[in-house]
Amino acid sequence: MKVMIVRDYDEMSRRAAEIVKEQILKKPDTVLGLATGSTPLGMYKYLIEMHKNGEIDFSNVITFNLDEYIGLSPDHPQSYHYYMYENLFNHINIKKENIHIPNGVAEDLEEECKRYEREIRRIGRIDLQILGIGVNGHIGFNEPDESIETKTHIVTLTEETINANKRFFKSIEEVPRRAITMGLSSIMKARKIMLLASGSNKAKAIKETLKGRLTTKVPSTVLALHPDVTIIIDKGAASLLTDEELANVELTD
Ligand code: F6R
């Protein structure tokens, strides 16, 4: 795994946006895997700016989001549909038909998972998968467990995740308990993976991820098996790493 330790959130966001830009310049019909949450917001701002400056054309880009809350319709302000349009899609020239996000209000949720999985397969593989990381090491909403389903599936969110995400809702009762998430198999099939983390609340999860010890109790540890992962972290997220752990990875700048 390549690890880039940067000064702060803004630098993480700028470096991440540069990598996305390079990818789209190299392959205009890039398939991007996208994350929501606080972490990629800065990167999306930079991507919008780059698009407005004429540096990136999204007209042939295809996107697949990692997840969506069950029970929130696309027009719900806390749904990941809403988030993506508000923070990226409304500001760039992506085609609506090239956007894919699981439908959290589908009548048949199991069928929706199968449909999403078929859509990913139909397109082939994700070229660049962008990931955030949960405080418990989840990627997408693949939560720590004894075993983890590998395909797109319905997941019950852990208390840790519900607590971490309550900041977006009026009260903890409003946080959905379930979500649809892309499985680890599609994430791991991506040609390239870029994981972003900022702040000391992510330091423990990053330390576990870089240990090189695989466990379903920390889903991000699976990334050690992928041949092309770049992790961009700021000083806070890197704060618990020892020299020994850093010696296991390729430091890059
Ligand atoms: C979001 C997602 C999650 C988040 C993670 C970190 O689509 O899949 O894995 O990336 O929960 O969230 P933030 O960035 O809000 O700390």
Tab-separated table of C-alpha atoms and ligand atoms in Angstrom:
chain	number	residue	atom	x	y	z
A	1	MET	CA	0.000	0.000	0.000
A	2	LYS	CA	1.173	3.491	-0.793
A	3	VAL	CA	0.717	5.976	2.025
A	4	MET	CA	0.816	9.738	1.588
A	5	ILE	CA	0.926	11.703	4.841
A	6	VAL	CA	-0.126	15.289	4.245
A	7	ARG	CA	-0.375	18.423	6.368
A	8	ASP	CA	-4.107	18.767	6.787
A	9	TYR	CA	-7.611	18.154	5.436
A	10	ASP	CA	-7.249	20.699	2.671
A	11	GLU	CA	-4.074	19.154	1.326
A	12	MET	CA	-5.614	15.673	1.496
A	13	SER	CA	-8.580	16.957	-0.513
A	14	ARG	CA	-6.432	18.692	-3.122
A	15	ARG	CA	-4.142	15.691	-3.616
A	16	ALA	CA	-7.134	13.366	-3.918
A	17	ALA	CA	-8.784	15.635	-6.513
A	18	GLU	CA	-5.515	15.708	-8.507
A	19	ILE	CA	-5.489	11.895	-8.624
A	20	VAL	CA	-9.121	11.818	-9.826
A	21	LYS	CA	-8.300	14.447	-12.464
A	22	GLU	CA	-5.284	12.469	-13.735
A	23	GLN	CA	-7.444	9.353	-13.934
A	24	ILE	CA	-10.159	11.101	-15.998
A	25	LEU	CA	-7.589	12.752	-18.278
A	26	LYS	CA	-6.069	9.339	-18.935
A	27	LYS	CA	-9.431	7.611	-19.421
A	28	PRO	CA	-12.334	9.993	-20.143
A	29	ASP	CA	-14.897	7.187	-19.660
A	30	THR	CA	-13.534	6.325	-16.232
A	31	VAL	CA	-15.780	4.387	-13.869
A	32	LEU	CA	-15.493	6.084	-10.477
A	33	GLY	CA	-16.585	4.537	-7.191
A	34	LEU	CA	-17.732	7.335	-4.894
A	35	ALA	CA	-18.102	7.800	-1.156
A	36	THR	CA	-20.177	10.242	0.878
A	37	GLY	CA	-19.718	11.574	4.437
A	38	SER	CA	-17.497	14.434	5.637
A	39	THR	CA	-14.207	13.138	4.275
A	40	PRO	CA	-14.617	13.589	0.483
A	41	LEU	CA	-16.418	16.965	0.686
A	42	GLY	CA	-13.204	18.965	0.183
A	43	MET	CA	-12.170	16.734	-2.719
A	44	TYR	CA	-15.559	17.290	-4.377
A	45	LYS	CA	-15.113	21.078	-3.986
A	46	TYR	CA	-11.759	20.870	-5.775
A	47	LEU	CA	-13.242	18.669	-8.513
A	48	ILE	CA	-16.036	21.201	-9.088
A	49	GLU	CA	-13.468	23.996	-9.274
A	50	MET	CA	-11.346	22.008	-11.743
A	51	HIS	CA	-14.420	21.350	-13.863
A	52	LYS	CA	-15.369	25.051	-13.856
A	53	ASN	CA	-11.799	25.935	-14.920
A	54	GLY	CA	-12.160	23.573	-17.867
A	55	GLU	CA	-9.651	21.056	-16.480
A	56	ILE	CA	-12.040	18.086	-16.175
A	57	ASP	CA	-14.813	16.925	-18.479
A	58	PHE	CA	-17.225	14.540	-16.733
A	59	SER	CA	-19.407	13.919	-19.801
A	60	ASN	CA	-18.243	10.336	-20.252
A	61	VAL	CA	-17.547	9.514	-16.603
A	62	ILE	CA	-19.641	6.794	-14.962
A	63	THR	CA	-20.142	6.695	-11.191
A	64	PHE	CA	-21.192	4.097	-8.643
A	65	ASN	CA	-21.815	5.161	-5.081
A	66	LEU	CA	-20.901	2.873	-2.247
A	67	ASP	CA	-24.078	3.031	-0.246
A	68	GLU	CA	-27.459	4.489	0.653
A	69	TYR	CA	-29.560	4.537	3.818
A	70	ILE	CA	-32.638	2.334	3.781
A	71	GLY	CA	-35.829	4.353	4.163
A	72	LEU	CA	-34.520	7.715	2.942
A	73	SER	CA	-35.896	8.808	-0.408
A	74	PRO	CA	-33.626	10.616	-2.891
A	75	ASP	CA	-35.104	13.999	-1.911
A	76	HIS	CA	-34.405	13.500	1.816
A	77	PRO	CA	-31.617	15.975	2.727
A	78	GLN	CA	-29.668	13.277	4.602
A	79	SER	CA	-29.925	10.679	1.845
A	80	TYR	CA	-26.751	9.955	-0.063
A	81	HIS	CA	-28.616	10.697	-3.321
A	82	TYR	CA	-29.264	14.221	-2.090
A	83	TYR	CA	-25.703	14.593	-0.814
A	84	MET	CA	-24.199	13.576	-4.165
A	85	TYR	CA	-26.328	15.967	-6.238
A	86	GLU	CA	-25.817	18.801	-3.760
A	87	ASN	CA	-22.056	18.358	-3.360
A	88	LEU	CA	-21.000	17.208	-6.825
A	89	PHE	CA	-23.399	16.159	-9.564
A	90	ASN	CA	-25.374	19.442	-9.780
A	91	HIS	CA	-22.144	21.327	-10.436
A	92	ILE	CA	-20.482	19.194	-13.124
A	93	ASN	CA	-21.417	17.936	-16.591
A	94	ILE	CA	-22.027	14.294	-15.693
A	95	LYS	CA	-24.908	12.564	-17.509
A	96	LYS	CA	-27.755	11.488	-15.244
A	97	GLU	CA	-27.842	8.043	-16.849
A	98	ASN	CA	-24.202	7.514	-15.866
A	99	ILE	CA	-24.917	7.983	-12.141
A	100	HIS	CA	-25.589	4.901	-10.018
A	101	ILE	CA	-26.664	4.972	-6.367
A	102	PRO	CA	-28.531	2.163	-4.572
A	103	ASN	CA	-32.220	2.920	-4.036
A	104	GLY	CA	-32.898	2.875	-0.301
A	105	VAL	CA	-36.661	3.040	-0.780
A	106	ALA	CA	-36.997	0.225	-3.336
A	107	GLU	CA	-40.073	-1.920	-2.726
A	108	ASP	CA	-38.012	-5.087	-2.849
A	109	LEU	CA	-34.675	-4.308	-1.197
A	110	GLU	CA	-33.143	-7.734	-1.839
A	111	GLU	CA	-33.938	-7.351	-5.525
A	112	GLU	CA	-32.449	-3.833	-5.426
A	113	CYS	CA	-29.147	-5.288	-4.135
A	114	LYS	CA	-29.151	-7.806	-6.985
A	115	ARG	CA	-29.967	-5.075	-9.514
A	116	TYR	CA	-27.104	-2.896	-8.259
A	117	GLU	CA	-24.705	-5.813	-8.433
A	118	ARG	CA	-25.828	-6.519	-12.043
A	119	GLU	CA	-25.311	-2.843	-12.964
A	120	ILE	CA	-21.728	-2.904	-11.685
A	121	ARG	CA	-21.065	-6.118	-13.615
A	122	ARG	CA	-22.650	-4.712	-16.779
A	123	ILE	CA	-20.234	-1.785	-16.720
A	124	GLY	CA	-17.350	-4.119	-15.896
A	125	ARG	CA	-15.028	-2.895	-13.193
A	126	ILE	CA	-14.582	0.281	-11.238
A	127	ASP	CA	-11.429	2.079	-12.407
A	128	LEU	CA	-10.867	4.209	-9.319
A	129	GLN	CA	-12.657	3.540	-6.059
A	130	ILE	CA	-12.662	6.372	-3.518
A	131	LEU	CA	-13.126	5.341	0.089
A	132	GLY	CA	-13.538	7.004	3.445
A	133	ILE	CA	-13.165	4.908	6.573
A	134	GLY	CA	-15.392	4.498	9.616
A	135	VAL	CA	-13.980	4.856	13.136
A	136	ASN	CA	-14.512	1.091	13.362
A	137	GLY	CA	-12.713	0.402	10.078
A	138	HIS	CA	-15.804	0.016	7.904
A	139	ILE	CA	-15.434	0.749	4.200
A	140	GLY	CA	-18.656	1.466	2.371
A	141	PHE	CA	-21.059	0.266	5.046
A	142	ASN	CA	-19.298	-3.087	5.325
A	143	GLU	CA	-19.426	-3.219	9.095
A	144	PRO	CA	-17.193	-5.319	11.397
A	145	ASP	CA	-18.675	-8.788	11.936
A	146	GLU	CA	-17.823	-12.482	12.282
A	147	SER	CA	-18.360	-12.798	8.546
A	148	ILE	CA	-19.163	-10.250	5.852
A	149	GLU	CA	-21.299	-10.744	2.758
A	150	THR	CA	-19.130	-9.951	-0.267
A	151	LYS	CA	-21.783	-8.744	-2.756
A	152	THR	CA	-24.072	-5.692	-2.557
A	153	HIS	CA	-26.194	-6.324	0.524
A	154	ILE	CA	-28.410	-4.944	3.253
A	155	VAL	CA	-26.499	-4.147	6.409
A	156	THR	CA	-27.563	-3.308	9.953
A	157	LEU	CA	-25.450	-0.366	11.045
A	158	THR	CA	-23.430	-0.753	14.242
A	159	GLU	CA	-24.005	1.504	17.261
A	160	GLU	CA	-20.593	3.068	16.555
A	161	THR	CA	-21.621	4.048	13.033
A	162	ILE	CA	-25.043	5.315	14.153
A	163	ASN	CA	-23.306	7.437	16.798
A	164	ALA	CA	-20.729	8.734	14.348
A	165	ASN	CA	-23.419	9.708	11.835
A	166	LYS	CA	-25.931	11.252	14.237
A	167	ARG	CA	-24.263	14.635	13.689
A	168	PHE	CA	-26.042	14.857	10.340
A	169	PHE	CA	-29.517	14.298	11.873
A	170	LYS	CA	-31.707	16.222	14.324
A	171	SER	CA	-31.646	13.340	16.805
A	172	ILE	CA	-30.115	9.872	17.058
A	173	GLU	CA	-33.609	8.337	16.618
A	174	GLU	CA	-33.707	9.741	13.090
A	175	VAL	CA	-30.513	7.951	11.967
A	176	PRO	CA	-31.518	5.002	9.776
A	177	ARG	CA	-30.572	1.629	11.255
A	178	ARG	CA	-30.009	-0.089	7.941
A	179	ALA	CA	-28.331	0.637	4.632
A	180	ILE	CA	-27.570	-0.944	1.277
A	181	THR	CA	-23.851	-1.204	0.654
A	182	MET	CA	-21.644	-2.264	-2.186
A	183	GLY	CA	-19.803	-5.422	-1.137
A	184	LEU	CA	-16.102	-5.898	-0.599
A	185	SER	CA	-15.854	-7.939	-3.794
A	186	SER	CA	-16.689	-4.978	-6.090
A	187	ILE	CA	-14.465	-2.698	-4.019
A	188	MET	CA	-11.581	-5.148	-4.266
A	189	LYS	CA	-12.105	-5.633	-8.021
A	190	ALA	CA	-11.539	-1.907	-8.613
A	191	ARG	CA	-8.382	-1.280	-10.617
A	192	LYS	CA	-7.205	1.379	-8.161
A	193	ILE	CA	-8.351	2.281	-4.676
A	194	MET	CA	-7.807	5.595	-2.932
A	195	LEU	CA	-8.659	5.792	0.762
A	196	LEU	CA	-8.882	9.155	2.510
A	197	ALA	CA	-8.831	9.837	6.233
A	198	SER	CA	-8.514	13.015	8.230
A	199	GLY	CA	-8.379	13.674	11.961
A	200	SER	CA	-7.245	11.811	15.047
A	201	ASN	CA	-10.621	10.037	15.431
A	202	LYS	CA	-9.560	7.948	12.397
A	203	ALA	CA	-6.050	7.213	13.722
A	204	LYS	CA	-6.938	3.875	15.304
A	205	ALA	CA	-8.711	2.594	12.182
A	206	ILE	CA	-5.756	3.670	10.014
A	207	LYS	CA	-3.287	1.969	12.339
A	208	GLU	CA	-5.279	-1.293	12.116
A	209	THR	CA	-5.517	-0.978	8.322
A	210	LEU	CA	-1.760	-0.671	7.927
A	211	LYS	CA	-0.846	-3.466	10.328
A	212	GLY	CA	-1.017	-6.049	7.579
A	213	ARG	CA	-3.232	-8.365	9.641
A	214	LEU	CA	-6.500	-9.368	8.025
A	215	THR	CA	-9.663	-9.536	10.146
A	216	THR	CA	-13.382	-9.104	9.403
A	217	LYS	CA	-13.521	-7.206	12.721
A	218	VAL	CA	-11.796	-4.355	10.870
A	219	PRO	CA	-13.084	-4.584	7.273
A	220	SER	CA	-10.523	-2.103	5.883
A	221	THR	CA	-7.743	-4.638	6.634
A	222	VAL	CA	-8.790	-6.462	3.431
A	223	LEU	CA	-7.157	-3.619	1.473
A	224	ALA	CA	-3.755	-5.134	2.244
A	225	LEU	CA	-4.606	-7.758	-0.416
A	226	HIS	CA	-5.174	-5.215	-3.181
A	227	PRO	CA	-2.291	-4.466	-5.582
A	228	ASP	CA	-2.944	-0.731	-6.049
A	229	VAL	CA	-4.095	1.156	-2.966
A	230	THR	CA	-3.137	4.735	-2.140
A	231	ILE	CA	-3.989	5.986	1.325
A	232	ILE	CA	-3.967	9.752	1.802
A	233	ILE	CA	-4.036	10.746	5.450
A	234	ASP	CA	-3.384	13.932	7.344
A	235	LYS	CA	-1.198	14.236	10.432
A	236	GLY	CA	-4.133	13.564	12.772
A	237	ALA	CA	-5.097	10.289	11.087
A	238	ALA	CA	-1.421	9.253	11.005
A	239	SER	CA	-0.818	10.125	14.669
A	240	LEU	CA	-0.801	6.558	16.046
A	241	LEU	CA	1.473	5.009	13.397
A	242	THR	CA	4.765	3.633	14.652
A	243	ASP	CA	8.016	3.487	12.666
A	244	GLU	CA	7.529	-0.260	12.402
A	245	GLU	CA	4.091	0.137	10.812
A	246	LEU	CA	5.404	2.794	8.447
A	247	ALA	CA	8.218	0.448	7.436
A	248	ASN	CA	5.557	-1.997	6.097
A	249	VAL	CA	4.209	0.486	3.584
A	250	GLU	CA	5.543	2.532	0.707
A	251	LEU	CA	5.621	6.172	1.766
A	252	THR	CA	4.988	8.490	-1.136
A	253	ASP	CA	4.650	12.232	-1.673
B	1	F6R	C1	-19.842	6.727	2.868
B	1	F6R	C2	-19.218	5.504	3.351
B	1	F6R	C3	-18.587	5.432	4.709
B	1	F6R	C4	-17.814	6.686	5.106
B	1	F6R	C5	-17.275	6.549	6.518
B	1	F6R	C6	-16.545	7.796	6.979
B	1	F6R	O1	-20.361	6.548	1.578
B	1	F6R	O2	-19.235	4.552	2.650
B	1	F6R	O3	-17.719	4.319	4.744
B	1	F6R	O4	-16.771	6.890	4.203
B	1	F6R	O5	-18.318	6.286	7.405
B	1	F6R	O6	-17.453	8.853	7.084
B	1	F6R	P1	-16.950	10.349	7.319
B	1	F6R	O7	-16.200	10.745	6.121
B	1	F6R	O8	-18.224	11.133	7.495
B	1	F6R	O9	-16.101	10.316	8.557
